[in-house]
Amino acid sequence: MSAVLLVECSPRFARSRSRAAAEQLVDRLKRREPGLGLLRRDLAVHPPPLIDEAFSEAIRLPAAEHTPAQRQALEASEALIAELEATSVLVIGTPMHNFTVPAPLKAWIDQVLRIGRTFRRTPAGKAGLLADRPAYVVVATGGFIAGERARQPDFLTPYLGAVLATLGIREPRFLHLEAAEGRSERSRPAEAELRSWLDTHLPLAVGAE
Ligand SMILES: Cc1cc2nc3c(=O)[nH]c(=O)nc-3n(C[C@H](O)[C@H](O)[C@H](O)COP(=O)(O)O)c2cc1C
């Protein structure tokens, strides 16, 4: 099936910049490919379970050797991985929380980035087992994270890039909505920035505007 998996995790909803921009990005994808399906995974509404002892034991064993408790500990992981396997485009909308991804997104990563299931170890390093696909990551930050105005580190972008590469998703495109909060009352510049990013990375056919 040609479908987008939209993963969102902001604890805010109507006021969330990352959600609003990710929705617009999905909208653009659908305009470029009518008939594209959409699967939503809202990690703020349904946070994935944290890794427990049964999970960490289970991932070391072949499936045939799992106890019922270990099988159960992997259920959420299997369901979330199945969503990735069933879709052909990945869109992640995320705020930066304390220089990196919010906890529910980290919990999702811990469920889907699984040795022997979505990546394997090779002498050259970890190799992804998922089909490569287009991936887009919208990141909203309260401050600046790049250039001269940045006063903080950005662990989110390189981290998510490494996670996706390890899954087998090689060329994620990041859209950074920096200082998103400060512009809330005058959202036009952010709107223009978003529009220009979409026009560069996901242009519409002439006449389709
Ligand atoms: C708990 C928490 C931690 C945050 N940490 C950072 C941070 O490290 N750097 C930053 O620039 N903004 C930080 N922010 C601000 C958010 O990234 C910013 O408000 C962003 O717009 C939130 O995305 P949203 O609008 O999609 O909810 C933080 C916000 C919260 C609630």
Tab-separated table of C-alpha atoms and ligand atoms in Angstrom:
chain	number	residue	atom	x	y	z
A	1	MET	CA	0.000	0.000	0.000
A	2	SER	CA	1.200	3.498	-0.769
A	3	ALA	CA	0.610	5.249	2.520
A	4	VAL	CA	2.192	7.736	4.880
A	5	LEU	CA	2.890	6.901	8.496
A	6	LEU	CA	2.517	10.152	10.441
A	7	VAL	CA	4.194	9.943	13.852
A	8	GLU	CA	3.469	12.848	16.178
A	9	CYS	CA	4.417	13.425	19.780
A	10	SER	CA	3.833	17.008	20.900
A	11	PRO	CA	1.991	17.176	24.230
A	12	ARG	CA	0.234	20.190	22.719
A	13	PHE	CA	-2.458	19.843	20.149
A	14	ALA	CA	-4.216	22.911	18.675
A	15	ARG	CA	-1.220	25.161	19.525
A	16	SER	CA	1.474	22.729	18.409
A	17	ARG	CA	3.798	24.024	15.665
A	18	SER	CA	5.219	20.607	14.833
A	19	ARG	CA	1.744	19.100	14.447
A	20	ALA	CA	0.480	21.952	12.278
A	21	ALA	CA	3.522	21.811	9.984
A	22	ALA	CA	3.541	18.004	9.775
A	23	GLU	CA	-0.140	18.131	8.763
A	24	GLN	CA	0.687	20.617	6.013
A	25	LEU	CA	3.524	18.413	4.844
A	26	VAL	CA	1.215	15.389	4.669
A	27	ASP	CA	-1.304	17.530	2.830
A	28	ARG	CA	1.352	18.383	0.263
A	29	LEU	CA	2.308	14.711	-0.138
A	30	LYS	CA	-1.339	13.848	-0.747
A	31	ARG	CA	-1.711	16.625	-3.310
A	32	ARG	CA	1.319	15.244	-5.129
A	33	GLU	CA	-0.008	11.703	-4.949
A	34	PRO	CA	-3.796	11.532	-4.739
A	35	GLY	CA	-4.836	8.208	-3.278
A	36	LEU	CA	-1.915	8.137	-0.851
A	37	GLY	CA	-3.188	6.559	2.382
A	38	LEU	CA	-2.535	7.921	5.869
A	39	LEU	CA	-1.864	6.074	9.094
A	40	ARG	CA	-1.578	8.180	12.246
A	41	ARG	CA	0.467	7.201	15.278
A	42	ASP	CA	-0.017	9.740	18.046
A	43	LEU	CA	2.568	9.061	20.727
A	44	ALA	CA	1.265	11.816	23.023
A	45	VAL	CA	-2.150	10.166	23.135
A	46	HIS	CA	-0.815	6.599	23.264
A	47	PRO	CA	2.738	6.633	24.639
A	48	PRO	CA	4.577	3.383	23.871
A	49	PRO	CA	5.542	1.271	26.894
A	50	LEU	CA	8.990	1.734	28.403
A	51	ILE	CA	11.464	-1.106	28.001
A	52	ASP	CA	11.229	-3.620	30.861
A	53	GLU	CA	13.221	-6.705	31.833
A	54	ALA	CA	11.106	-9.142	29.773
A	55	PHE	CA	11.625	-6.970	26.662
A	56	SER	CA	15.372	-6.714	27.131
A	57	GLU	CA	15.656	-10.478	27.630
A	58	ALA	CA	13.323	-11.246	24.677
A	59	ILE	CA	15.305	-9.259	22.099
A	60	ARG	CA	18.354	-11.444	22.785
A	61	LEU	CA	16.505	-14.685	21.965
A	62	PRO	CA	15.115	-16.181	18.748
A	63	ALA	CA	11.292	-15.919	18.587
A	64	ALA	CA	10.944	-19.721	18.894
A	65	GLU	CA	12.498	-19.563	22.367
A	66	HIS	CA	10.317	-16.782	23.770
A	67	THR	CA	8.274	-17.455	26.903
A	68	PRO	CA	4.640	-16.229	26.826
A	69	ALA	CA	5.687	-13.252	28.984
A	70	GLN	CA	8.478	-12.347	26.577
A	71	ARG	CA	6.136	-12.646	23.599
A	72	GLN	CA	3.745	-10.302	25.354
A	73	ALA	CA	6.571	-7.863	26.132
A	74	LEU	CA	7.245	-7.589	22.389
A	75	GLU	CA	3.615	-7.094	21.337
A	76	ALA	CA	3.707	-3.294	21.219
A	77	SER	CA	7.025	-3.412	19.395
A	78	GLU	CA	5.642	-5.819	16.778
A	79	ALA	CA	2.564	-3.624	16.255
A	80	LEU	CA	4.620	-0.433	15.832
A	81	ILE	CA	7.102	-2.119	13.486
A	82	ALA	CA	4.162	-3.493	11.442
A	83	GLU	CA	2.992	0.107	10.924
A	84	LEU	CA	6.386	1.009	9.490
A	85	GLU	CA	6.378	-2.076	7.289
A	86	ALA	CA	2.876	-1.332	5.983
A	87	THR	CA	3.651	2.230	4.878
A	88	SER	CA	5.903	3.705	2.235
A	89	VAL	CA	6.558	7.252	3.478
A	90	LEU	CA	7.435	8.348	7.009
A	91	VAL	CA	6.618	11.761	8.459
A	92	ILE	CA	7.638	12.595	12.023
A	93	GLY	CA	6.481	15.789	13.718
A	94	THR	CA	8.327	16.514	16.943
A	95	PRO	CA	9.171	19.304	19.350
A	96	MET	CA	12.670	19.549	20.819
A	97	HIS	CA	12.522	18.781	24.526
A	98	ASN	CA	15.703	19.453	26.472
A	99	PHE	CA	17.930	19.405	23.407
A	100	THR	CA	16.592	16.126	22.028
A	101	VAL	CA	13.440	14.111	21.266
A	102	PRO	CA	10.494	14.091	23.716
A	103	ALA	CA	10.253	10.987	25.903
A	104	PRO	CA	7.323	9.381	24.007
A	105	LEU	CA	9.293	9.567	20.749
A	106	LYS	CA	12.307	7.987	22.474
A	107	ALA	CA	9.970	5.250	23.741
A	108	TRP	CA	8.763	4.668	20.142
A	109	ILE	CA	12.352	4.462	18.936
A	110	ASP	CA	13.148	1.882	21.626
A	111	GLN	CA	10.195	-0.200	20.410
A	112	VAL	CA	10.928	-0.038	16.684
A	113	LEU	CA	14.743	-0.051	16.540
A	114	ARG	CA	15.232	-3.688	17.470
A	115	ILE	CA	18.265	-5.867	16.920
A	116	GLY	CA	17.533	-8.885	14.733
A	117	ARG	CA	14.182	-7.396	13.717
A	118	THR	CA	14.690	-3.968	12.158
A	119	PHE	CA	18.495	-3.899	12.095
A	120	ARG	CA	21.339	-6.383	12.312
A	121	ARG	CA	24.932	-6.167	13.383
A	122	THR	CA	27.545	-6.503	10.665
A	123	PRO	CA	31.333	-6.186	10.798
A	124	ALA	CA	30.853	-2.753	9.213
A	125	GLY	CA	28.300	-1.636	11.808
A	126	LYS	CA	24.526	-1.760	12.196
A	127	ALA	CA	22.567	-2.366	8.991
A	128	GLY	CA	18.885	-1.521	8.570
A	129	LEU	CA	16.364	-4.216	7.679
A	130	LEU	CA	13.464	-1.943	6.667
A	131	ALA	CA	12.909	-0.877	3.084
A	132	ASP	CA	14.354	2.559	2.433
A	133	ARG	CA	11.675	5.189	1.816
A	134	PRO	CA	11.210	8.949	1.745
A	135	ALA	CA	11.156	10.364	5.260
A	136	TYR	CA	10.441	13.876	6.518
A	137	VAL	CA	11.035	15.166	10.028
A	138	VAL	CA	9.474	18.419	11.253
A	139	VAL	CA	11.232	19.759	14.347
A	140	ALA	CA	9.821	22.684	16.346
A	141	THR	CA	12.134	24.398	18.810
A	142	GLY	CA	11.602	27.251	21.245
A	143	GLY	CA	15.045	28.710	20.534
A	144	PHE	CA	17.553	28.616	17.713
A	145	ILE	CA	19.605	25.472	17.167
A	146	ALA	CA	21.750	26.400	14.158
A	147	GLY	CA	23.850	29.335	13.051
A	148	GLU	CA	25.089	32.323	15.006
A	149	ARG	CA	21.926	32.718	17.018
A	150	ALA	CA	22.109	29.177	18.464
A	151	ARG	CA	22.779	29.118	22.196
A	152	GLN	CA	22.161	25.428	22.735
A	153	PRO	CA	23.221	22.063	21.310
A	154	ASP	CA	21.011	20.121	18.913
A	155	PHE	CA	21.226	16.448	19.822
A	156	LEU	CA	17.852	15.765	18.190
A	157	THR	CA	18.783	16.063	14.513
A	158	PRO	CA	21.922	13.863	14.484
A	159	TYR	CA	20.260	11.393	16.832
A	160	LEU	CA	17.095	10.935	14.746
A	161	GLY	CA	19.239	10.798	11.604
A	162	ALA	CA	21.286	7.954	13.104
A	163	VAL	CA	18.152	6.121	14.277
A	164	LEU	CA	16.536	6.310	10.841
A	165	ALA	CA	19.761	5.289	9.080
A	166	THR	CA	20.004	2.260	11.366
A	167	LEU	CA	16.465	1.283	10.382
A	168	GLY	CA	17.498	1.555	6.720
A	169	ILE	CA	15.963	4.969	6.022
A	170	ARG	CA	18.900	6.788	4.527
A	171	GLU	CA	17.936	10.298	3.520
A	172	PRO	CA	15.479	11.903	5.905
A	173	ARG	CA	14.744	15.547	5.165
A	174	PHE	CA	14.576	17.781	8.213
A	175	LEU	CA	12.433	20.898	8.440
A	176	HIS	CA	13.502	22.985	11.419
A	177	LEU	CA	10.959	25.465	12.744
A	178	GLU	CA	13.281	27.384	15.005
A	179	ALA	CA	12.168	29.826	17.662
A	180	ALA	CA	8.679	28.665	16.796
A	181	GLU	CA	7.260	29.845	20.086
A	182	GLY	CA	8.462	33.443	19.900
A	183	ARG	CA	6.700	33.858	16.600
A	184	SER	CA	3.356	32.556	17.764
A	185	GLU	CA	1.672	35.936	17.658
A	186	ARG	CA	3.020	36.757	14.245
A	187	SER	CA	3.068	33.384	12.554
A	188	ARG	CA	3.457	34.731	9.021
A	189	PRO	CA	7.266	34.372	8.800
A	190	ALA	CA	7.000	30.760	9.969
A	191	GLU	CA	4.240	30.161	7.423
A	192	ALA	CA	6.373	31.612	4.629
A	193	GLU	CA	9.344	29.519	5.755
A	194	LEU	CA	7.229	26.381	5.727
A	195	ARG	CA	5.753	27.139	2.324
A	196	SER	CA	9.174	27.783	0.838
A	197	TRP	CA	10.532	24.523	2.320
A	198	LEU	CA	7.590	22.599	0.860
A	199	ASP	CA	8.048	24.254	-2.532
A	200	THR	CA	11.737	23.305	-2.532
A	201	HIS	CA	11.444	19.730	-1.308
A	202	LEU	CA	7.936	18.783	-2.461
A	203	PRO	CA	7.096	21.056	-5.386
A	204	LEU	CA	3.660	20.874	-6.956
A	205	ALA	CA	3.247	20.522	-10.696
A	206	VAL	CA	2.836	23.857	-12.510
A	207	GLY	CA	-0.833	24.863	-12.365
A	208	ALA	CA	-1.541	22.729	-9.289
A	209	GLU	CA	-1.165	25.646	-6.826
B	1	LIG	C1	9.717	20.156	28.490
B	1	LIG	C2	10.134	21.084	27.381
B	1	LIG	C3	11.465	21.166	27.030
B	1	LIG	C4	11.870	22.007	25.992
B	1	LIG	N1	13.171	22.052	25.642
B	1	LIG	C5	13.574	22.842	24.633
B	1	LIG	C6	14.946	22.866	24.228
B	1	LIG	O1	15.794	22.161	24.732
B	1	LIG	N2	15.287	23.702	23.224
B	1	LIG	C7	14.372	24.515	22.592
B	1	LIG	O2	14.752	25.248	21.691
B	1	LIG	N3	13.071	24.492	22.937
B	1	LIG	C8	12.654	23.674	23.950
B	1	LIG	N4	11.328	23.644	24.294
B	1	LIG	C9	10.357	24.466	23.541
B	1	LIG	C10	9.666	23.663	22.460
B	1	LIG	O3	10.568	22.964	21.640
B	1	LIG	C11	8.818	24.601	21.599
B	1	LIG	O4	7.833	25.181	22.425
B	1	LIG	C12	8.162	23.908	20.424
B	1	LIG	O5	7.419	24.837	19.682
B	1	LIG	C13	7.239	22.829	20.904
B	1	LIG	O6	6.705	22.148	19.786
B	1	LIG	P1	5.127	22.121	19.562
B	1	LIG	O7	4.747	23.544	19.242
B	1	LIG	O8	4.927	21.190	18.432
B	1	LIG	O9	4.505	21.635	20.839
B	1	LIG	C14	10.907	22.808	25.321
B	1	LIG	C15	9.549	22.716	25.687
B	1	LIG	C16	9.170	21.868	26.688
B	1	LIG	C17	7.708	21.759	27.053
